[in-house]
PDB file of C-alpha atoms in Angstrom:
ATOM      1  CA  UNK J   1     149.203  11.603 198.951  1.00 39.00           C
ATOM      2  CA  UNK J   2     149.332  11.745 195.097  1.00 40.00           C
ATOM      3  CA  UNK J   3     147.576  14.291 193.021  1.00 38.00           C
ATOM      4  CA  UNK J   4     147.996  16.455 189.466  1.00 35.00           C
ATOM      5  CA  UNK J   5     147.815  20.489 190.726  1.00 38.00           C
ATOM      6  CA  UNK J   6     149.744  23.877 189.861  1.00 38.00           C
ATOM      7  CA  UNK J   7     153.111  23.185 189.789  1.00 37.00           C
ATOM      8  CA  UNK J   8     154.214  25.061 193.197  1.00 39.00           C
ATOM      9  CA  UNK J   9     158.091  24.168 193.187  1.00 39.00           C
ATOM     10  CA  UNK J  10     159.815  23.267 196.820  1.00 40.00           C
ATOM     11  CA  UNK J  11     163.370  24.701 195.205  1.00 36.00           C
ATOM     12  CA  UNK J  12     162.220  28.231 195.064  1.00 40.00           C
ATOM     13  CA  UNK J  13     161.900  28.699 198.557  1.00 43.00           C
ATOM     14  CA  UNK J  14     164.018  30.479 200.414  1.00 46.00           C
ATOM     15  CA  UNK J  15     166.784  29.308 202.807  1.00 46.00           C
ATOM     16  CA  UNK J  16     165.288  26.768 205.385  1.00 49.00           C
ATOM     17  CA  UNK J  17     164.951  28.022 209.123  1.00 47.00           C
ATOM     18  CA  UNK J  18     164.804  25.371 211.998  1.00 49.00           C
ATOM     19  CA  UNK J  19     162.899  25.152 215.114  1.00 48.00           C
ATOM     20  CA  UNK J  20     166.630  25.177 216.626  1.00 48.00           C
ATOM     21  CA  UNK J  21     167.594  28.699 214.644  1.00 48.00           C
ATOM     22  CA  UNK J  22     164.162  30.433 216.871  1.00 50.00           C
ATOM     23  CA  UNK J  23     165.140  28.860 220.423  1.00 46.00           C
ATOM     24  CA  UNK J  24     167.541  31.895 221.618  1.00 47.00           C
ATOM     25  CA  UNK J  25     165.140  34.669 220.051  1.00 54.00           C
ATOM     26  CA  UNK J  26     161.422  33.066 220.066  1.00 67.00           C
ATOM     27  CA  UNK J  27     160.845  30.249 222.407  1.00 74.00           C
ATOM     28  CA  UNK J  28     157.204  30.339 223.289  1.00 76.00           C
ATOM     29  CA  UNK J  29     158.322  28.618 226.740  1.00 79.00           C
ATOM     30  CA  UNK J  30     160.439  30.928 227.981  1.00 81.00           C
ATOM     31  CA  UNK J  31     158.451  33.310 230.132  1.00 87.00           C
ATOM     32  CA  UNK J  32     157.437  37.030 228.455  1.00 83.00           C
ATOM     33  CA  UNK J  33     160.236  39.819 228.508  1.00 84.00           C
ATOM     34  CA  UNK J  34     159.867  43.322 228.682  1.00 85.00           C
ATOM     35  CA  UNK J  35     161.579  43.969 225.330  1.00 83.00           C
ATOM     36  CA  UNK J  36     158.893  41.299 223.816  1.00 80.00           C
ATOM     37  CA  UNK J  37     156.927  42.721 220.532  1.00 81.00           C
ATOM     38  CA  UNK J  38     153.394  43.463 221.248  1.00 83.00           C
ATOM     39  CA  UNK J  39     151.486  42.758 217.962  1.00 83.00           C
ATOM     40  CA  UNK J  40     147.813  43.705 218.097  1.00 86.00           C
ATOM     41  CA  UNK J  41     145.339  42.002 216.192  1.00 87.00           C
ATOM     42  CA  UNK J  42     142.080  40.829 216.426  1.00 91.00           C
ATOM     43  CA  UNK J  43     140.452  37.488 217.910  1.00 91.00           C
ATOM     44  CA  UNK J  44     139.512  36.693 213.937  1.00 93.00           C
ATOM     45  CA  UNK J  45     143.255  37.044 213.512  1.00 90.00           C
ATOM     46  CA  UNK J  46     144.190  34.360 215.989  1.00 92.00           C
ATOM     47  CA  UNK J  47     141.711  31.877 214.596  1.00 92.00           C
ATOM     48  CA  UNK J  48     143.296  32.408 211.041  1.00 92.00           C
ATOM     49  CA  UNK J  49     146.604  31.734 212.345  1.00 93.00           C
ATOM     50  CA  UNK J  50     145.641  28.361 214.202  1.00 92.00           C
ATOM     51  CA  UNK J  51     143.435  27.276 211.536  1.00 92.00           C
ATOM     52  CA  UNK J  52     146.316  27.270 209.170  1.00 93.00           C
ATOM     53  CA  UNK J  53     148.806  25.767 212.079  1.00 91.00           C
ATOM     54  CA  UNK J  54     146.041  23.167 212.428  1.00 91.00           C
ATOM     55  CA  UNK J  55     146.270  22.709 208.516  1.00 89.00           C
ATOM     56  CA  UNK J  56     150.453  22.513 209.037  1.00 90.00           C
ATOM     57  CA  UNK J  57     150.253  20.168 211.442  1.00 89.00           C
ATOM     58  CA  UNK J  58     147.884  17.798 210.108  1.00 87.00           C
ATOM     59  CA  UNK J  59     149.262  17.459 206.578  1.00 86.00           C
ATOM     60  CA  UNK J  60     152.678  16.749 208.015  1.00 86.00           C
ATOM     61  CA  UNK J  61     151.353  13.918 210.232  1.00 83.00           C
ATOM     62  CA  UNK J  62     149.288  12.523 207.335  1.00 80.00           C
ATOM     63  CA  UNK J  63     152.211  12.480 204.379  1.00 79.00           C
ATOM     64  CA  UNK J  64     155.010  11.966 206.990  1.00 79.00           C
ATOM     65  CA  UNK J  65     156.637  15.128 206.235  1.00 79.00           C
ATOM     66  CA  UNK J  66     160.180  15.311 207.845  1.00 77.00           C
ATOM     67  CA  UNK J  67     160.022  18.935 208.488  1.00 81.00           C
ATOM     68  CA  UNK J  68     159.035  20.741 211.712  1.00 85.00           C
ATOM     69  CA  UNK J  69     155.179  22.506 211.873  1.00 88.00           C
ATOM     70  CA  UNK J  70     156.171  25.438 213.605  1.00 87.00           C
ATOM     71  CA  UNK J  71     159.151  25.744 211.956  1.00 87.00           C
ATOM     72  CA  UNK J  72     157.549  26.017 209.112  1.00 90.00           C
ATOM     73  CA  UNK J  73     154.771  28.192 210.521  1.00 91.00           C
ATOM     74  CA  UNK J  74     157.835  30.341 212.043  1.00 88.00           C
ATOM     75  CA  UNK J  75     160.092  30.289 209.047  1.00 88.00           C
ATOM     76  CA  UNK J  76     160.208  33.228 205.829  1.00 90.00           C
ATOM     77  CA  UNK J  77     158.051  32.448 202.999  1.00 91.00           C
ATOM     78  CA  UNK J  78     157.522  32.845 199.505  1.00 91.00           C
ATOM     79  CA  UNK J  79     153.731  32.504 199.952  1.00 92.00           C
ATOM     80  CA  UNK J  80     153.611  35.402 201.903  1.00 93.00           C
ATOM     81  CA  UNK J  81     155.828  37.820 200.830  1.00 91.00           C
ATOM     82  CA  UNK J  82     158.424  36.747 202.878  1.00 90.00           C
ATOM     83  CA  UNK J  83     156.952  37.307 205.743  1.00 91.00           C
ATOM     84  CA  UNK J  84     156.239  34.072 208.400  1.00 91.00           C
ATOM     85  CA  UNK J  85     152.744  32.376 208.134  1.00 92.00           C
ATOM     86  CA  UNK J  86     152.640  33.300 211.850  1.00 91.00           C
ATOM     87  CA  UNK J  87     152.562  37.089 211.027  1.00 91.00           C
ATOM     88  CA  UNK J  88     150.999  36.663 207.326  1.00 93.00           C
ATOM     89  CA  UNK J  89     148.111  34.416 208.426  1.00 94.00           C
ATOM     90  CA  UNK J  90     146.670  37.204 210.677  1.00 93.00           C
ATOM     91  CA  UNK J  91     145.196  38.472 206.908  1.00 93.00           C
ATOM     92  CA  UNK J  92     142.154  36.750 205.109  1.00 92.00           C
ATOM     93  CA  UNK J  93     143.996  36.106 201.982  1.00 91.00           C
ATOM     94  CA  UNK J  94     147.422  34.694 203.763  1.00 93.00           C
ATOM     95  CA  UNK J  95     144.991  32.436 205.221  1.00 92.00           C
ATOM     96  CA  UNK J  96     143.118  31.095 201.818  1.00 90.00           C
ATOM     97  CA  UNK J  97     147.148  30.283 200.774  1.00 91.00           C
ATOM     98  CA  UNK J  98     148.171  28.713 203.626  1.00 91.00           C
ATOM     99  CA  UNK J  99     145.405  26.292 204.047  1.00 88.00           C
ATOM    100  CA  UNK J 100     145.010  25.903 200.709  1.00 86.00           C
ATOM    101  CA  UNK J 101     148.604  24.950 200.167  1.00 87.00           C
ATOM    102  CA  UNK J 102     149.010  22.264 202.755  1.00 86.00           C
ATOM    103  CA  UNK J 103     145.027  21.127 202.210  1.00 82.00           C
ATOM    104  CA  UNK J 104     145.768  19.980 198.140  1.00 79.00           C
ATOM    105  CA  UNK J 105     149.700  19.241 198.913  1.00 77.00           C
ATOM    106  CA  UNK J 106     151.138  21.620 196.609  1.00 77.00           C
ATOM    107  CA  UNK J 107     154.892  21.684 198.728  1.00 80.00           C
ATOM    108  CA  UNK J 108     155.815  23.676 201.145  1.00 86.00           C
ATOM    109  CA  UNK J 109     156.461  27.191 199.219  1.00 86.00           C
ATOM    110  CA  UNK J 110     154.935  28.272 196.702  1.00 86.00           C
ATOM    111  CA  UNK J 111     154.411  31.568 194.029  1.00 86.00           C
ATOM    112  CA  UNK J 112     151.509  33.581 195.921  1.00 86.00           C
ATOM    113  CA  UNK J 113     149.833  34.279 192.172  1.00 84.00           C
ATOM    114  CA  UNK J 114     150.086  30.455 191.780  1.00 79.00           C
ATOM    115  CA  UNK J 115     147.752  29.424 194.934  1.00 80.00           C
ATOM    116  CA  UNK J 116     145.422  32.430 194.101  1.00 81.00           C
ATOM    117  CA  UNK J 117     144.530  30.880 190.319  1.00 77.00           C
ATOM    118  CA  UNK J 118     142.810  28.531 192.679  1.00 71.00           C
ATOM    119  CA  UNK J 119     140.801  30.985 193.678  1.00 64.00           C
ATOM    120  CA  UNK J 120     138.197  32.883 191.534  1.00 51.00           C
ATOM    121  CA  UNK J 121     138.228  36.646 191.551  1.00 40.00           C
ATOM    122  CA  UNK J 122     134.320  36.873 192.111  1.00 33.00           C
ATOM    123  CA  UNK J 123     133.374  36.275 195.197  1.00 41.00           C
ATOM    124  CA  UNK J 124     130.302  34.995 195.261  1.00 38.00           C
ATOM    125  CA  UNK J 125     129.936  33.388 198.819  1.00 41.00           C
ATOM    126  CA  UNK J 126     127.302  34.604 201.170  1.00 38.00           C
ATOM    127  CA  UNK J 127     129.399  33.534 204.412  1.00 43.00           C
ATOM    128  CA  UNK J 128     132.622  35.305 205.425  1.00 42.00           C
ATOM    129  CA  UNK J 129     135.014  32.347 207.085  1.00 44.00           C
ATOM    130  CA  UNK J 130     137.990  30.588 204.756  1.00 41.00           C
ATOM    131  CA  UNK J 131     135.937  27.751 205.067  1.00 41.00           C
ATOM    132  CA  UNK J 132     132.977  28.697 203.129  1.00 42.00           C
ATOM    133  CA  UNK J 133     134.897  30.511 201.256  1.00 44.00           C
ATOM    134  CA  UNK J 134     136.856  27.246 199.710  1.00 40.00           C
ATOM    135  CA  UNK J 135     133.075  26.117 198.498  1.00 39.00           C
ATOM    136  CA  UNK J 136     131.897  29.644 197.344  1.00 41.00           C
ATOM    137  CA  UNK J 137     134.758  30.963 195.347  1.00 41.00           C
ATOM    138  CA  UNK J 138     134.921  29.945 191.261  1.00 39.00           C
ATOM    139  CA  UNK J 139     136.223  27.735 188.891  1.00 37.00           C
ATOM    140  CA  UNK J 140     140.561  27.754 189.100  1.00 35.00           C
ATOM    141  CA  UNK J 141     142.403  28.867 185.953  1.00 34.00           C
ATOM    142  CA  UNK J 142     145.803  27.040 186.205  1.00 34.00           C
ATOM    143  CA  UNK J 143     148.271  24.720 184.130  1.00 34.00           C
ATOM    144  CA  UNK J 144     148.361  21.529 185.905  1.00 34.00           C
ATOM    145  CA  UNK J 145     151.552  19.326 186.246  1.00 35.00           C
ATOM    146  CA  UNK J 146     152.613  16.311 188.248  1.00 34.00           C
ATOM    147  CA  UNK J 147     153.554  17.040 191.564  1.00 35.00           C
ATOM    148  CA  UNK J 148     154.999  13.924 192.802  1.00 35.00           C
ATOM    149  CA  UNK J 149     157.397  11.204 191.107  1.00 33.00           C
ATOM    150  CA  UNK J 150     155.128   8.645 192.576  1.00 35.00           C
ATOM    151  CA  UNK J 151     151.990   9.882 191.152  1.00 35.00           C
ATOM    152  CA  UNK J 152     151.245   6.488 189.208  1.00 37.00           C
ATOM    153  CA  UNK J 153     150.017   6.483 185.539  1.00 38.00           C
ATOM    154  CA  UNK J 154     146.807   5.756 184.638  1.00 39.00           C
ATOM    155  CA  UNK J 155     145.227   6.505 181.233  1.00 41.00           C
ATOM    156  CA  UNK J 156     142.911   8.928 180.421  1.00 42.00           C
ATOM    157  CA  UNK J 157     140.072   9.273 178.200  1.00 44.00           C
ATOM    158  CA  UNK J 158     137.654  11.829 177.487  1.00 48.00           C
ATOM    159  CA  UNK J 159     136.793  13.586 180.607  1.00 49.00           C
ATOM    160  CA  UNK J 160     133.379  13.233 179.763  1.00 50.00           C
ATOM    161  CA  UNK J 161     133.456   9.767 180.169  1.00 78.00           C
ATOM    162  CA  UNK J 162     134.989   9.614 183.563  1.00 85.00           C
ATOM    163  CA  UNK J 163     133.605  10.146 186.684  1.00 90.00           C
ATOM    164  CA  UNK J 164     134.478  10.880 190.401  1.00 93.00           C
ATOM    165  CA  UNK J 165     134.869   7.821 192.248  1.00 95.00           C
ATOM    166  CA  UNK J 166     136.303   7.393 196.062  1.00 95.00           C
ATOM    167  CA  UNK J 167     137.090   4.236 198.140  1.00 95.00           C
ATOM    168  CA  UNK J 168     137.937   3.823 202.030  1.00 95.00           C
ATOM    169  CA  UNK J 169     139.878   1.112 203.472  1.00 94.00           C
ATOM    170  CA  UNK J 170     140.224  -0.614 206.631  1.00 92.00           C
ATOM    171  CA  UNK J 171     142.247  -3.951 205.940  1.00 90.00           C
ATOM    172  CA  UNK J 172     144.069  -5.764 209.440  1.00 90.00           C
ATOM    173  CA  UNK J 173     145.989  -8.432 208.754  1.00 85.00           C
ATOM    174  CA  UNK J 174     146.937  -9.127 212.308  1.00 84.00           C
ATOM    175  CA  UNK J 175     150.388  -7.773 211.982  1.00 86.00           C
ATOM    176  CA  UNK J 176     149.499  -4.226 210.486  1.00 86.00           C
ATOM    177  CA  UNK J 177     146.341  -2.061 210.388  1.00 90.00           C
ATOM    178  CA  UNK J 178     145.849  -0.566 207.460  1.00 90.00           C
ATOM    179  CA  UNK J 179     143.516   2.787 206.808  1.00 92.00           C
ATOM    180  CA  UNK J 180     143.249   4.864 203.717  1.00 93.00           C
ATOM    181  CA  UNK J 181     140.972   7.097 201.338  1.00 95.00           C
ATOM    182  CA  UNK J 182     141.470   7.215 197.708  1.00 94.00           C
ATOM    183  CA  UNK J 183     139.759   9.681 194.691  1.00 94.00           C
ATOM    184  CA  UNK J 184     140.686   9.545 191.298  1.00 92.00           C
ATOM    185  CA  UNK J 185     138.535   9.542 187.882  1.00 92.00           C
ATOM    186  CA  UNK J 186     137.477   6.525 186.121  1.00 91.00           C
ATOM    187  CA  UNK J 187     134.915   4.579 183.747  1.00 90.00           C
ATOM    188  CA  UNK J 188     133.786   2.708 186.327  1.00 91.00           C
ATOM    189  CA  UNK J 189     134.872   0.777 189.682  1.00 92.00           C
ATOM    190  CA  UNK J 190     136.337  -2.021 188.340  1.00 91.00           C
ATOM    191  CA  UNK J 191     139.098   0.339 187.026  1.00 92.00           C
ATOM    192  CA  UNK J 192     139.694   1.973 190.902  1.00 93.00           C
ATOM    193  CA  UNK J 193     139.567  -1.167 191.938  1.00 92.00           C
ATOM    194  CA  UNK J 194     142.697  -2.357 189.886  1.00 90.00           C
ATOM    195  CA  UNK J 195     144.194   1.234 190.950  1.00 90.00           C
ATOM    196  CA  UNK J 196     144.290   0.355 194.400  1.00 91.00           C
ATOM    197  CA  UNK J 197     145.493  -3.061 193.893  1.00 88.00           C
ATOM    198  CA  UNK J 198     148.646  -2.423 192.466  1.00 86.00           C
ATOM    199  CA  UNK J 199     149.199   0.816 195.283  1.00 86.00           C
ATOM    200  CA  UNK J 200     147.973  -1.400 197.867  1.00 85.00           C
ATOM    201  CA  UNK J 201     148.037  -4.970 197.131  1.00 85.00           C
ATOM    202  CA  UNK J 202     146.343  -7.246 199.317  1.00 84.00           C
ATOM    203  CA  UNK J 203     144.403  -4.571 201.689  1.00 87.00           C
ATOM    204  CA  UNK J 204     142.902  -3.053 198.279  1.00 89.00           C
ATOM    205  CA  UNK J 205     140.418  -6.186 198.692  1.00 89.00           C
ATOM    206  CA  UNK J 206     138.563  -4.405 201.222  1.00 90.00           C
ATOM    207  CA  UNK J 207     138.328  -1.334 199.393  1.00 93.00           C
ATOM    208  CA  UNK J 208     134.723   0.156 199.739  1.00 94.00           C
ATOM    209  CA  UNK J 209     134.334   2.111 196.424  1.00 94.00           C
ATOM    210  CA  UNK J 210     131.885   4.437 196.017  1.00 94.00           C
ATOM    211  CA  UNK J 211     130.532   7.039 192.949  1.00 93.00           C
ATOM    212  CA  UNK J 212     131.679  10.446 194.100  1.00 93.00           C
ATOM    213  CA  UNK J 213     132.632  11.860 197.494  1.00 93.00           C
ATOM    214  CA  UNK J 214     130.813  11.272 200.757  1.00 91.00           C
ATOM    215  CA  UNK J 215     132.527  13.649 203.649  1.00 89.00           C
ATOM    216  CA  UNK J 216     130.324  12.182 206.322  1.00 89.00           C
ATOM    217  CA  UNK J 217     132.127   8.595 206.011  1.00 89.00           C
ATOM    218  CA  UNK J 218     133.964   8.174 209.745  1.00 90.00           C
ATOM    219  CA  UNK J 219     137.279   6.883 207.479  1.00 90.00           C
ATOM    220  CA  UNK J 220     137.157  10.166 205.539  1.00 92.00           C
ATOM    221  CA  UNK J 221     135.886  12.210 208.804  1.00 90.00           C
ATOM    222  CA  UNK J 222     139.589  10.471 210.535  1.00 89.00           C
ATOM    223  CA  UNK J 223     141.705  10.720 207.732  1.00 91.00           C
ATOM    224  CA  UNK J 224     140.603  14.301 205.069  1.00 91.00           C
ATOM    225  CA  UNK J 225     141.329  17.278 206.287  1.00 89.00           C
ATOM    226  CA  UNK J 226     138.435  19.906 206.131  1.00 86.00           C
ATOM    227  CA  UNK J 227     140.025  22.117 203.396  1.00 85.00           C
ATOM    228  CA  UNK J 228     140.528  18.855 201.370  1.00 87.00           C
ATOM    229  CA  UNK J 229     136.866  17.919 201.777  1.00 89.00           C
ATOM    230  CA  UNK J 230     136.022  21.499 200.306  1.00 88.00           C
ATOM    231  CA  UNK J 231     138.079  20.981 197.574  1.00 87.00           C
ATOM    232  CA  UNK J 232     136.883  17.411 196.687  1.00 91.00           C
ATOM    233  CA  UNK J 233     133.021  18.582 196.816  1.00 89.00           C
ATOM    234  CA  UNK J 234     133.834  21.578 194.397  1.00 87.00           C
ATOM    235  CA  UNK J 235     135.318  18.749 192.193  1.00 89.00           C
ATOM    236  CA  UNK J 236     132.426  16.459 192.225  1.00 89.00           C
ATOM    237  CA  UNK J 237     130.349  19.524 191.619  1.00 87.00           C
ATOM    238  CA  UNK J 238     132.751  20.709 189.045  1.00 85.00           C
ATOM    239  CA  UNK J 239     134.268  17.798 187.159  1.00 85.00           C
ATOM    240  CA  UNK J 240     135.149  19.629 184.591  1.00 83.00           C
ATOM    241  CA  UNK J 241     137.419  22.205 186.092  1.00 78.00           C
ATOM    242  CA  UNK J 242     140.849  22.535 185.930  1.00 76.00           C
ATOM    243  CA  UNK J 243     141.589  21.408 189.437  1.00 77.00           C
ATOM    244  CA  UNK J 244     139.802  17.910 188.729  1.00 81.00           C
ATOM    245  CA  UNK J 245     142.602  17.124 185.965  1.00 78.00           C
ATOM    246  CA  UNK J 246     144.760  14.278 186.537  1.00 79.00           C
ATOM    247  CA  UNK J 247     142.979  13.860 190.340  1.00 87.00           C
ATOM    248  CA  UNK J 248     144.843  10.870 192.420  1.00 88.00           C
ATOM    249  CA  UNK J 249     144.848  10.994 195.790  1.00 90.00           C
ATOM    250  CA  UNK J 250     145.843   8.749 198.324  1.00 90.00           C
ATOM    251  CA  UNK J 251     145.669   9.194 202.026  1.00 92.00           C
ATOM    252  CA  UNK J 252     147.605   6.000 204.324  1.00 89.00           C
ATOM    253  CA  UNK J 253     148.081   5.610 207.419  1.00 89.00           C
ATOM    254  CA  UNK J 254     149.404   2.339 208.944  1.00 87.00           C
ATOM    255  CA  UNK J 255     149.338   0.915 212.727  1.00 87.00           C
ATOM    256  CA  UNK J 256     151.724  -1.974 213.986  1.00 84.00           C
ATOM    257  CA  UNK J 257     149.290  -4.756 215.892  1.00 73.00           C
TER     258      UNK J 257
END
């Protein structure tokens, strides 16, 4: 998955922790013991934290990311003051970071001020849940940087002149199965369409390209993750914001027949 955002480096993070480092202090299947923390918190709390495990999770499953989820969920981290997303996540704002890392792909550490320049100071939502909240909050105010080496070039013109196109595609060759979800900026289709061709080759025939972003397509529904989908309706209804430069992103996943 390929896409320009706030440069959020991987080598500032702090030393990596393993699933295997937790197993003699922390494993969640060894029955409770009396010397076991208590940590009270509310029902709220617990959402927060499995929403953002549920964001872990399915990021790493959808970029093939060779680290562990709850290591990572379990692990010391930048984002949160050091602390573990598992304790961090309990609070609103820990929350916002964490799903908003893994939803736009932005590593796995990050600088806390970073991820909040994502996120406008006025809040002028009516709901109270991180979802909404993605929709509700302002235009981001942040330099913008490639993220990956395989982001591939494309040139740009005048924003004005571009807009928001997306494409879906199913493509089964009889010895692979092919599904994936593309958004970038162009002039027109013609110009996605050679974009996915030489990502894609052959299965970028059966590209369906659309203008703009439909969420309620059963390819996105399978393949986007809710905080994405947030994000790529704030762009269509912002295309002139910050996080809209440079957009190209590419969800694949691939089945053996």
């Amino acid at each position: 998955m390929n896409m320009i955002a706030p440069t959020c480096s991987n080598a500032a993070v702090l030393p990596p922790i393993t699933l295997t480092d937790f197993a003699s202090v922390l494993d969640p299947l060894d029955p409770d013991l009396p010397t076991d923390e208590v940590v009270v918190t509310t029902r709220r709390g617990l959402a927060r934290i499995a929403l953002v495990a549920a964001e872990v999770a399915g990021r790493f499953q959808r970029e093939g990311v060779r680290h562990d989820a709850m290591a990572w969920m379990l692990a010391p981290r930048i984002l949160f003051g050091g602390l573990s997303a598992m304790d961090a996540c309990v609070d609103r704002d820990a929350c916002l970071r964490g799903i908003l890392l893994h939803g736009l792909s932005l590593g796995l550490d990050a600088d806390p001020g970073a991820v909040d320049a994502l996120v406008a100071e006025d809040d002028i939502g009516t709901g109270g849940d991180a979802q909404s909240d993605l929709l509700a909050r302002g235009e981001p105010r942040v330099d913008h940087g490639p993220r990956h080496d395989n982001v591939l070039p494309f040139p740009q013109t005048d924003q004005a002149e571009l807009r928001l196109f997306t494409a879906t595609i199913v493509h089964d060759d009889g010895f692979e199965i092919v599904q994936a979800f593309h958004a970038s900026f162009a002039i027109d289709a013609a110009e996605i369409a050679d974009r996915l061709y030489a990502r894609m080759g052959a299965a970028a025939t059966e590209a369906v390209i659309v203008t703009g972003f439909d969420h309620t397509s059963p390819i996105v529904e399978a393949l986007v993750s809710q905080a994405l989908c947030h994000t790529l309706m704030m762009i269509e209804a912002a295309p002139q914001s910050p996080l809209a430069a440079g957009l190209d992103l590419n969800i694949v996943q691939r089945f053996l027949c």
